[in-house]
Coordinates of N, CA and C in Angstrom, one line a residue:
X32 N 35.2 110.8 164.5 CA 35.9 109.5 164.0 C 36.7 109.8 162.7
X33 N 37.7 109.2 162.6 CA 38.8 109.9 161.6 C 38.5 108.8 160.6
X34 N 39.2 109.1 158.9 CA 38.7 108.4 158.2 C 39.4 106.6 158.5
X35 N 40.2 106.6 158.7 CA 41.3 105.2 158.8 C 40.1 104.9 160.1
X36 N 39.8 105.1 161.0 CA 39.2 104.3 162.1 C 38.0 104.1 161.4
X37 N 37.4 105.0 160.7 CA 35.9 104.5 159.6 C 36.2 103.1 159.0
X38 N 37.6 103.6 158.3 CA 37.6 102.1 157.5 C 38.2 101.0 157.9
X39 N 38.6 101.0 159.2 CA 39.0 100.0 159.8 C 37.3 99.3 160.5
X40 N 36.6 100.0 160.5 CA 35.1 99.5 161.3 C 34.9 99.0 160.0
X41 N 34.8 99.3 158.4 CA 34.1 98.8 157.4 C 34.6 97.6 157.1
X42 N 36.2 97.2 157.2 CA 37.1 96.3 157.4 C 36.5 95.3 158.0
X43 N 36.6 95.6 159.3 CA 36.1 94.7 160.3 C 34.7 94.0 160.0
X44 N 33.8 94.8 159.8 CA 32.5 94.4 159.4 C 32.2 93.5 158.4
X45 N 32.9 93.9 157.1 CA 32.9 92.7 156.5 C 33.7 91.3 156.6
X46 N 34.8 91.4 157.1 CA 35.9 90.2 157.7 C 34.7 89.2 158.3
X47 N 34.0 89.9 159.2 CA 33.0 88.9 160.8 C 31.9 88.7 159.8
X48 N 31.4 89.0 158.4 CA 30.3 89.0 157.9 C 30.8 87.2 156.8
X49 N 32.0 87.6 156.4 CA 32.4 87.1 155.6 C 32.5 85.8 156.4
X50 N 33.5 85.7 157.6 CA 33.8 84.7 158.4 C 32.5 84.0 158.8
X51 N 31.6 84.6 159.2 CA 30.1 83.9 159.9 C 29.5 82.8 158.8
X52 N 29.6 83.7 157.0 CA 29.3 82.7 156.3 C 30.0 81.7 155.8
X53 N 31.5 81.5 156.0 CA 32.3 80.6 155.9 C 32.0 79.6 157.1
X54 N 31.3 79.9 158.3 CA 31.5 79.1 159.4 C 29.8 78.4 158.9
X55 N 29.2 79.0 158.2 CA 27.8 78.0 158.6 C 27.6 77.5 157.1
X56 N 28.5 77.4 155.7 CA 28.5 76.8 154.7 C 29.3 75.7 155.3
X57 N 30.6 75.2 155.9 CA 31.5 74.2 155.6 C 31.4 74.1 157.5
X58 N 30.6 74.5 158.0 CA 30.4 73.9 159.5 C 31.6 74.2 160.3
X59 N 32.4 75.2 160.3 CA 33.4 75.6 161.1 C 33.6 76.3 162.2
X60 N 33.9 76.2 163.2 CA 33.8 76.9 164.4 C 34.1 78.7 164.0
X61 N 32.7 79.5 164.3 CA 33.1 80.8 164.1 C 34.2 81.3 164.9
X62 N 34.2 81.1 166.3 CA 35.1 81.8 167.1 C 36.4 81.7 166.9
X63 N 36.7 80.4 166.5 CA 38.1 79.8 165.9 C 38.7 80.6 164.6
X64 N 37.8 80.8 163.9 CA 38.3 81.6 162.8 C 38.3 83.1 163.0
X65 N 38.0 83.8 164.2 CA 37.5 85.0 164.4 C 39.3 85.3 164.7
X66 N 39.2 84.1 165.6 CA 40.8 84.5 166.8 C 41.9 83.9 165.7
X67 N 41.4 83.1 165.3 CA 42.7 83.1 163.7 C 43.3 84.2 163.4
X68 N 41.6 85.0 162.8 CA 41.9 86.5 162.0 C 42.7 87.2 162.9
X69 N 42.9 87.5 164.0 CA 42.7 88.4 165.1 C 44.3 88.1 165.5
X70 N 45.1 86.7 165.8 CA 46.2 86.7 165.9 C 47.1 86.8 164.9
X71 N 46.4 86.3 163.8 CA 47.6 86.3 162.3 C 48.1 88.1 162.4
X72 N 46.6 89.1 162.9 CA 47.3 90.3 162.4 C 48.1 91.0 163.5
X73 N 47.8 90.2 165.0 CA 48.6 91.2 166.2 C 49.8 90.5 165.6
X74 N 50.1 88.9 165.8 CA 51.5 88.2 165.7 C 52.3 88.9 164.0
X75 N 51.9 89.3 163.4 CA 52.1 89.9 162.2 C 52.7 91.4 162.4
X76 N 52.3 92.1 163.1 CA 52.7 93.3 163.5 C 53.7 93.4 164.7
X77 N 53.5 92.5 165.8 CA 54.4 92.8 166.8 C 56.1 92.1 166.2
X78 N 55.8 91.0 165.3 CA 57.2 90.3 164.9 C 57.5 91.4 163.7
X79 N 57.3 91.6 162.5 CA 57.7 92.7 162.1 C 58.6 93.9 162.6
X80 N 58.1 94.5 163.6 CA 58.3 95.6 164.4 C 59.1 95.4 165.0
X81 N 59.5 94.2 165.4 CA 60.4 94.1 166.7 C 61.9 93.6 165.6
X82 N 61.4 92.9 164.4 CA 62.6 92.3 163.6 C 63.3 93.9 162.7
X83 N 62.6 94.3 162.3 CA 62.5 95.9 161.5 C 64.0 96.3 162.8
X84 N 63.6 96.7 163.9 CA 63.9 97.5 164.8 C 65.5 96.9 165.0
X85 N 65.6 95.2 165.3 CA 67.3 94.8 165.6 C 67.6 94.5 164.4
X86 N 66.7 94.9 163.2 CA 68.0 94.4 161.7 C 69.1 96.1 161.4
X87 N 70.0 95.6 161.0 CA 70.9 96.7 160.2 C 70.4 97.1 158.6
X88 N 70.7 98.1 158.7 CA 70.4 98.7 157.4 C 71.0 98.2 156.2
X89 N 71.7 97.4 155.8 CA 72.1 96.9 154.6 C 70.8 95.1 154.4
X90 N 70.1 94.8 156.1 CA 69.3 94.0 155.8 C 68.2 94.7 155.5
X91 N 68.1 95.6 156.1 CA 66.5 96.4 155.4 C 66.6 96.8 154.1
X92 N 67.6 96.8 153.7 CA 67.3 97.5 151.7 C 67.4 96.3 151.0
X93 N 68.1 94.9 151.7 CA 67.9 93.9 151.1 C 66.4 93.3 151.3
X94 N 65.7 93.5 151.8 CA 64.3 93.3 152.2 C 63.5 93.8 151.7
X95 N 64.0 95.4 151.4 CA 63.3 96.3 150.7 C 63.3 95.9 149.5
X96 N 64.7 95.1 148.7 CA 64.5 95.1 147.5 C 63.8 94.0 147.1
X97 N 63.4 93.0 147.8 CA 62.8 91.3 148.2 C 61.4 92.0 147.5
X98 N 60.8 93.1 147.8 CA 59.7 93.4 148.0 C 59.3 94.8 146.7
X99 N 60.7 95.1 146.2 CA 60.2 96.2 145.1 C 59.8 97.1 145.9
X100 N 60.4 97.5 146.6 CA 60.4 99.0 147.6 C 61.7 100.2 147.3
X101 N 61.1 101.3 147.5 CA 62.6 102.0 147.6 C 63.4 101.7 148.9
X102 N 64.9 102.1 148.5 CA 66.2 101.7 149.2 C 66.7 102.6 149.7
X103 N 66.3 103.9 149.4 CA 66.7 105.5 150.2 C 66.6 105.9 151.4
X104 N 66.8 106.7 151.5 CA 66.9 107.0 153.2 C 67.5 106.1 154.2
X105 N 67.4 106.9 155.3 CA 67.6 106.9 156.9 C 67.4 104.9 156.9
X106 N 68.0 104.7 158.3 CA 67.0 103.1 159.0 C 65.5 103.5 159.0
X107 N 65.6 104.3 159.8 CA 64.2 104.9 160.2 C 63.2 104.6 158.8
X108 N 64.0 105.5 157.6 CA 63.0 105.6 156.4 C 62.8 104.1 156.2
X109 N 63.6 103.5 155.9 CA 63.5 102.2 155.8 C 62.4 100.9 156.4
X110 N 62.8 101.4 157.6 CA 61.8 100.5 158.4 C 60.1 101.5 158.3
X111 N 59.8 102.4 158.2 CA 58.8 103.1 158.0 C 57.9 102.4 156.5
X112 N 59.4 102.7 155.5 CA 58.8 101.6 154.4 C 58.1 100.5 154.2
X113 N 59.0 99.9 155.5 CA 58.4 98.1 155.4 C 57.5 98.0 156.2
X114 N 56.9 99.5 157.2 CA 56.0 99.0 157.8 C 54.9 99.1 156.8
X115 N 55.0 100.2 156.2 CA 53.8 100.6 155.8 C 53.5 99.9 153.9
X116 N 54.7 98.8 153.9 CA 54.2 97.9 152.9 C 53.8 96.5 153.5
X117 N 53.7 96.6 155.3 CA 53.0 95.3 155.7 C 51.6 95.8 156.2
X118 N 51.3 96.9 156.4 CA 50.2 97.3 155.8 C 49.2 96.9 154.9
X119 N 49.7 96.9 154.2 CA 48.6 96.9 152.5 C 48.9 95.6 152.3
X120 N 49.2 94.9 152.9 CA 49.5 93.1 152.7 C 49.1 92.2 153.7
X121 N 48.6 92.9 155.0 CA 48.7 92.5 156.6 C 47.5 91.0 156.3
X122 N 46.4 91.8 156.0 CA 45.4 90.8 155.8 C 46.1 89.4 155.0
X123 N 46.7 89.4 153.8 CA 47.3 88.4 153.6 C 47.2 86.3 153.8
X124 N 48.3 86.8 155.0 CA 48.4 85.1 155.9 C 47.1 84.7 156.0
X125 N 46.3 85.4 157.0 CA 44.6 85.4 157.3 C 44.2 84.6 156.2
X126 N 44.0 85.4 155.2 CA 43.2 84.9 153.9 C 43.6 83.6 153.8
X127 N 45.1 83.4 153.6 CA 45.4 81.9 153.1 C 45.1 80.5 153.9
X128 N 45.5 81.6 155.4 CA 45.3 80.2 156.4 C 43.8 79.7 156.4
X129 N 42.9 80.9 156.2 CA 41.7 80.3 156.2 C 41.1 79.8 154.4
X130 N 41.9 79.9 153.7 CA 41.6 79.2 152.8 C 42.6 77.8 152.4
X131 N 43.3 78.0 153.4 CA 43.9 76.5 153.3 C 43.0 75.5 154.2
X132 N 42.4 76.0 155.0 CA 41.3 75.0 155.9 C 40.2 75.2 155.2
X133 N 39.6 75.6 154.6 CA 38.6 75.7 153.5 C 38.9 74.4 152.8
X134 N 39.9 74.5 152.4 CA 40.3 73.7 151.0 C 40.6 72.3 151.5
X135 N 41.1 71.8 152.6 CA 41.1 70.9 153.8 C 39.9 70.2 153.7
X136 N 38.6 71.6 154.2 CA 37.2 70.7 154.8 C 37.0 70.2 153.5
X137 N 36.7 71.2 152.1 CA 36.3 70.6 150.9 C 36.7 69.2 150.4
X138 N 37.9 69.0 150.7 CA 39.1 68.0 150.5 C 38.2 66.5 150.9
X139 N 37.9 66.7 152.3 CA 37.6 66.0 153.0 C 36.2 65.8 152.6
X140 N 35.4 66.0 152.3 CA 34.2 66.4 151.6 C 33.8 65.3 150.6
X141 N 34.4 66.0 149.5 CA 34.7 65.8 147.7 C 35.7 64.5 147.4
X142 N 35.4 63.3 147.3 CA 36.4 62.6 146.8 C 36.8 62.5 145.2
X143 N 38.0 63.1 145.9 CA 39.1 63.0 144.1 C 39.1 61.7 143.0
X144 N 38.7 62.1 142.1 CA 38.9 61.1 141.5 C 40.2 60.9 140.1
X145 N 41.5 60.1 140.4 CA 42.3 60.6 139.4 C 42.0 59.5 138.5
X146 N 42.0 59.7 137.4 CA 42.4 59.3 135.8 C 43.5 59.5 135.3
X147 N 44.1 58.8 134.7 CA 45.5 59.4 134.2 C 45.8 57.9 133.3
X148 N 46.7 58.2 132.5 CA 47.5 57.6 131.0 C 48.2 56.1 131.8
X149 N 47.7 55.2 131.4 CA 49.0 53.9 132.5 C 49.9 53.5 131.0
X150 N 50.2 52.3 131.6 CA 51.9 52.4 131.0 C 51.4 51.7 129.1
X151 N 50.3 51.4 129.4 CA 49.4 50.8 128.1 C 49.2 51.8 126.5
X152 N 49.0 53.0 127.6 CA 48.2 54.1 126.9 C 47.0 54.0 126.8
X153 N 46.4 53.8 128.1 CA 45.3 54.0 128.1 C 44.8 55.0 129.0
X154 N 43.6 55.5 129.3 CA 43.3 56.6 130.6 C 42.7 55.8 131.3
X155 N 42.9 55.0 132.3 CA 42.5 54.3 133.7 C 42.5 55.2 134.7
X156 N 41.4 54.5 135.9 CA 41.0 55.2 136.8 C 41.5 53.8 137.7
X157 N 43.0 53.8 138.5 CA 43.5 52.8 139.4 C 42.8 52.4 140.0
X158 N 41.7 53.1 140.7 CA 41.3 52.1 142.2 C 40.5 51.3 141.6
X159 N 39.7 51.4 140.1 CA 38.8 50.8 139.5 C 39.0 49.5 138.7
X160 N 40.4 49.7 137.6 CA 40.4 49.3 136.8 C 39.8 49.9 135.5
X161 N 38.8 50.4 135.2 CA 38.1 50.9 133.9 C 39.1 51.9 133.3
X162 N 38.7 51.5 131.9 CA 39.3 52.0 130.7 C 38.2 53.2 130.0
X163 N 38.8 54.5 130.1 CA 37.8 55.3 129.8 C 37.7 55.4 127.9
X164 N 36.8 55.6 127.0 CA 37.3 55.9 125.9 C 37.4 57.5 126.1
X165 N 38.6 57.9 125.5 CA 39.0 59.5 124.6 C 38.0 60.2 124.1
X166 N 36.8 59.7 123.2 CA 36.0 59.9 122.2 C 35.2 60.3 122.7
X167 N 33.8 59.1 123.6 CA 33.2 59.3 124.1 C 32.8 59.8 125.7
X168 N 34.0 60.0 126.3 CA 34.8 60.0 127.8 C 33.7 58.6 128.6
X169 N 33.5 57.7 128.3 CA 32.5 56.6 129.2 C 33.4 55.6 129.2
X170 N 33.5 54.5 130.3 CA 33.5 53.6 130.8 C 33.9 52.0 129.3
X171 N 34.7 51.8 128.8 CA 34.4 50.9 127.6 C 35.1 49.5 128.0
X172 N 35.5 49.4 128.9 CA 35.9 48.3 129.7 C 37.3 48.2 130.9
X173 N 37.5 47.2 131.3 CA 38.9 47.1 132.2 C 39.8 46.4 131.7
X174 N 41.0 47.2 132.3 CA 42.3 47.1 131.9 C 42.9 45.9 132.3
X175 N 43.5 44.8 131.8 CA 44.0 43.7 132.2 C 45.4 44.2 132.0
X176 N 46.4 43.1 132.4 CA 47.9 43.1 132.6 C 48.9 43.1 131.5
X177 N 48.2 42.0 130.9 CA 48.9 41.9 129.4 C 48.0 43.0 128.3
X178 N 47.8 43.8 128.4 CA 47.7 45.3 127.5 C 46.4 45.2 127.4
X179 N 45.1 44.0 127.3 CA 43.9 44.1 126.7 C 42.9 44.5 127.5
X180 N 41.9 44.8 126.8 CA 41.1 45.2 127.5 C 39.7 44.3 127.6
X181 N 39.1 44.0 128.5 CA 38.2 43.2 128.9 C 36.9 43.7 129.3
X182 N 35.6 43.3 128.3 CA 34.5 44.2 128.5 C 34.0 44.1 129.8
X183 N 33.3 44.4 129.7 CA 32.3 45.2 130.9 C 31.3 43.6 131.6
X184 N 31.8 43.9 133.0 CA 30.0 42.4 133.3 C 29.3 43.3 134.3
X185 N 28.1 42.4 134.4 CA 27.2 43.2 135.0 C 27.5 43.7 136.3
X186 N 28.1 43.2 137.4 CA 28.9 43.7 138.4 C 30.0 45.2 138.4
X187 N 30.7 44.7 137.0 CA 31.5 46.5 136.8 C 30.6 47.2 136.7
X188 N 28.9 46.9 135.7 CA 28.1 48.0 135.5 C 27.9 48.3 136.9
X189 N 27.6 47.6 137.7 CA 27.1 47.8 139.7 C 28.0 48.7 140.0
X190 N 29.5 49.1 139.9 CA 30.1 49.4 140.4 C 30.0 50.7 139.4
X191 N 30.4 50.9 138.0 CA 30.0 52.3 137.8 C 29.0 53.0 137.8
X192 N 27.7 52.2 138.3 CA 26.6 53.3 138.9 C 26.7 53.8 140.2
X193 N 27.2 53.0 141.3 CA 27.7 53.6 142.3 C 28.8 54.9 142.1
X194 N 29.6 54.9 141.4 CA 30.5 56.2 141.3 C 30.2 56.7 139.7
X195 N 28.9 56.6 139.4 CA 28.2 57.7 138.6 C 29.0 58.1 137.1
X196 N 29.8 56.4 137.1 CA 30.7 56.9 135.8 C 29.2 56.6 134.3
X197 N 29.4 57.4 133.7 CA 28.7 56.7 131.8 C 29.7 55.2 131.7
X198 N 29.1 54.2 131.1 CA 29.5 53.6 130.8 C 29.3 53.4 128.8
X199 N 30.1 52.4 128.6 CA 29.3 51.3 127.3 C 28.7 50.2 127.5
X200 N 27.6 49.9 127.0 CA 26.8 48.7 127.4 C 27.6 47.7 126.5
X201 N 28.1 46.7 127.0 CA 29.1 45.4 126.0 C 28.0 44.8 125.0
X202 N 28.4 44.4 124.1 CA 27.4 43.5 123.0 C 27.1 42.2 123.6
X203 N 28.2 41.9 124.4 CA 27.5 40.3 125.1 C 25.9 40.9 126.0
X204 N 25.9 42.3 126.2 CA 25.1 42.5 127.6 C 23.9 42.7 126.6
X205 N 23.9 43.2 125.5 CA 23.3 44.1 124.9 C 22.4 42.6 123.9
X206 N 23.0 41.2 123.8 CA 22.2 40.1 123.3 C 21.5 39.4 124.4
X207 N 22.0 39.8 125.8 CA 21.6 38.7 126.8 C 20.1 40.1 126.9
X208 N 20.2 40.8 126.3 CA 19.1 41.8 126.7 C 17.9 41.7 125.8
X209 N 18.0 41.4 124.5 CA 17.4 41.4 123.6 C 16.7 39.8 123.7
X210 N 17.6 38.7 124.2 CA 16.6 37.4 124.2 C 15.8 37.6 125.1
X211 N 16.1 37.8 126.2 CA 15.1 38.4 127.1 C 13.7 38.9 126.7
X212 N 13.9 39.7 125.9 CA 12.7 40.3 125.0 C 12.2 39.5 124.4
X213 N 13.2 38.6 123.8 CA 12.4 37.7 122.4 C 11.8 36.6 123.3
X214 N 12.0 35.9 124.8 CA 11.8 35.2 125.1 C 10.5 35.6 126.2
X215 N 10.1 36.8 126.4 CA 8.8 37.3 126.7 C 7.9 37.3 125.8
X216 N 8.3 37.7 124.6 CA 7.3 38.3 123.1 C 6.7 36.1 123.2
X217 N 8.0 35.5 123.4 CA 7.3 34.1 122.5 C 6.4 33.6 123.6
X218 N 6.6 34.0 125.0 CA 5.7 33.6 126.1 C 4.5 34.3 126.0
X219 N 4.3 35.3 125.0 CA 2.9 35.9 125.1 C 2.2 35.3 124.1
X220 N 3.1 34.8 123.0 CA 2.3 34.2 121.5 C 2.1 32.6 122.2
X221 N 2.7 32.2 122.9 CA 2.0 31.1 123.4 C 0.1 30.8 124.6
X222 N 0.5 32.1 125.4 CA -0.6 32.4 126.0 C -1.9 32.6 124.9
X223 N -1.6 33.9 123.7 CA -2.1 33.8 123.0 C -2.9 32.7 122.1
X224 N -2.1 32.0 122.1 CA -2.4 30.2 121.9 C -3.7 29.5 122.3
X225 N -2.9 29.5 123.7 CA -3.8 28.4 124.1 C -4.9 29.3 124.8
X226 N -5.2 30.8 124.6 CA -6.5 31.3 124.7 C -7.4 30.7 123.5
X227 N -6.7 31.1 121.9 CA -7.1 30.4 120.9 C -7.8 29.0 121.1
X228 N -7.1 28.3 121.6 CA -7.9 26.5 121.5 C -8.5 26.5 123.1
X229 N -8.6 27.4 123.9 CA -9.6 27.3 125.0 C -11.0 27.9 124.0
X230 N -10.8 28.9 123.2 CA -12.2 29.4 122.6 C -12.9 28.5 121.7
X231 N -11.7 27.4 120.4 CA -12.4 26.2 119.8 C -13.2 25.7 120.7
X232 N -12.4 25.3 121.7 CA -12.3 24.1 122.7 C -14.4 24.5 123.3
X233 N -14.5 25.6 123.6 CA -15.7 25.9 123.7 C -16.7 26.0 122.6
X234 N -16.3 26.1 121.7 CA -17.0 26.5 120.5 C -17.7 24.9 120.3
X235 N -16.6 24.0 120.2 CA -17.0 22.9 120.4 C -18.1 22.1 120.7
X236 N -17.7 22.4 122.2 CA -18.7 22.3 123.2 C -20.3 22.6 123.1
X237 N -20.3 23.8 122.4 CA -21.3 24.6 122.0 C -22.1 24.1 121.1
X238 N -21.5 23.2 120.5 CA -22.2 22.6 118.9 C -22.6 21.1 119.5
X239 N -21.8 20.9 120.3 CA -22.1 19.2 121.0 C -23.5 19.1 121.9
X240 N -23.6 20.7 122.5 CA -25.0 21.3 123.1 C -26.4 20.8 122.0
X241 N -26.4 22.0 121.1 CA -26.9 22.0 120.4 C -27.3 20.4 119.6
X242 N -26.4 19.9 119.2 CA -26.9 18.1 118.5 C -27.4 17.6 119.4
X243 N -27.4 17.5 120.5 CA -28.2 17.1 121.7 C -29.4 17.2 121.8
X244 N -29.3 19.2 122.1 CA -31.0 19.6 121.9 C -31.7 18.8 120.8
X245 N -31.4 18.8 119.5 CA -31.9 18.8 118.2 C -32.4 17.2 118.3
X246 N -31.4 16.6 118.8 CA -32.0 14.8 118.8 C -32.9 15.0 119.7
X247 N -33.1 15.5 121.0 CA -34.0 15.4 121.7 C -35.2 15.7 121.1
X248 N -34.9 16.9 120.4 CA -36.7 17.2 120.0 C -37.0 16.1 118.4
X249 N -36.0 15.7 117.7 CA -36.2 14.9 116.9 C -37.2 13.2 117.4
X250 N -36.6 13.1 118.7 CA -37.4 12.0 120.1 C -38.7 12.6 119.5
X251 N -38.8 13.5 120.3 CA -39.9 14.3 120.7 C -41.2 13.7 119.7
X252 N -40.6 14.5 118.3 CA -41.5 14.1 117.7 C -42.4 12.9 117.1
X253 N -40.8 11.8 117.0 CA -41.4 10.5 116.9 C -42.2 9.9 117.6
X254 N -42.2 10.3 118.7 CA -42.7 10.1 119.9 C -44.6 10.6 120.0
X255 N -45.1 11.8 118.9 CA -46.5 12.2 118.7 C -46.8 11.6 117.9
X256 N -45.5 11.4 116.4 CA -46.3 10.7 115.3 C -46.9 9.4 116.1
X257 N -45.9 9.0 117.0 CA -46.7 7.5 117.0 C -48.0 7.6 117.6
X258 N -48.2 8.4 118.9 CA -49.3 8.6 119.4 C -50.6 9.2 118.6
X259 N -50.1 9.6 117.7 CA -51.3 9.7 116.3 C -52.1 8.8 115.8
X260 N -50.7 7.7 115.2 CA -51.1 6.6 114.9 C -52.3 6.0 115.3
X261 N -52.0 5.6 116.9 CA -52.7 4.6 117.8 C -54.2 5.3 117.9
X262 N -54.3 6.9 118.1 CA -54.9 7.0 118.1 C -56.4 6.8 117.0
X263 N -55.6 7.0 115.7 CA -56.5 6.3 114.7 C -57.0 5.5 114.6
X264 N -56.1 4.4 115.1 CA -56.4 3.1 114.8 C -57.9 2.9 115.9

């Protein structure tokens, strides 16, 4: 085996190694991209060869010179030239075509998101409306018509957690957040409360027990003195 057929097998090998893992990352039909590779380079060779052959020689040194080739010689040299600088370039189209369908599936994939300057001077994101800040790159509210900008409600926040933008939390959001808190904390000092006066409220109770017992046995006793008494008598 001569060296060029070696490295036309080493060629090969990696092309179908390369292609297999382009087909099972972005899900693309292997065979489809096999017979891509395989026609870009016959259709690449036979149109060359056949156009090389019916041009005249003042078109082949203009070709030549398209390409930063020498302009010397024969047709023959000429066309020998341009074969053998479509050679070292053949692979080429291949590459692109299959990286223009790469760039396709990704496309299709990946949704773009543009930002860009509107007529305000601001950086808005169109499909949204939001106004990004410069500073911090987050979300600081949406763009209205007449130049201003209008904070943020709880629904824009819905929508920029859906497309994962940072936002600014607005000061109106940031008070409705904090009564919130304050109006928990005072629901707990109330519970607290009236645990307080359920514990009097027993304590109470507890003492109202007790004056009970105590008269009873206060009964009690009047109750022997007298039977003393009688007894004496």
């Amino acid at each position: 085996m001569s060296f060029q057929e070696e490295l036309n097998k080493a060629i090969d090998k990696v092309v179908n190694n390369y292609i297999e893992k382009i087909s099972n990352k972005f899900d693309l039909d292997i065979n489809e991209l096999r017979q891509t590779w395989k026609n870009d380079v016959i259709n690449t060779k036979s149109k060359d060869t056949n156009n090389y052959n019916s041009m005249l020689k003042p078109e082949l040194i203009e070709e030549c010179k398209k390409r930063k080739l020498s302009t010397k010689g024969t047709k023959n040299d000429l066309i020998n030239i341009l074969k053998k600088s479509d050679s070292n370039t053949i692979e080429e189209p291949s590459e692109k075509k299959v990286q223009s369908t790469l760039k396709n599936k990704i496309e299709i994939d990946v949704p773009t998101i543009a930002i860009r300057k509107n007529v305000h001077g601001n950086h808005e994101d169109p499909k949204t409306g939001f106004v990004f800040s410069t500073e911090t790159k987050k979300v600081k509210g949406k763009q209205n018509e007449d130049g201003t900008i209008e904070p943020l409600t709880k629904e824009d926040i819905n929508v920029c957690n859906r497309f994962k933008y940072d936002y600014e939390l607005p000061n109106n959001l940031e008070k409705n957040v904090n009564l919130k808190y304050e109006k928990i904390d005072e629901l707990d000092e109330d519970d607290e409360d009236d645990e307080d006066d359920l514990v009097e409220e027993d304590d109470l109770d507890e003492e109202d027990d007790l004056d009970e017992e105590e008269d009873d046995l206060d009964d009690d006793d009047d109750d022997d003195d007298d039977d003393v008494i009688e007894d004496d008598d």
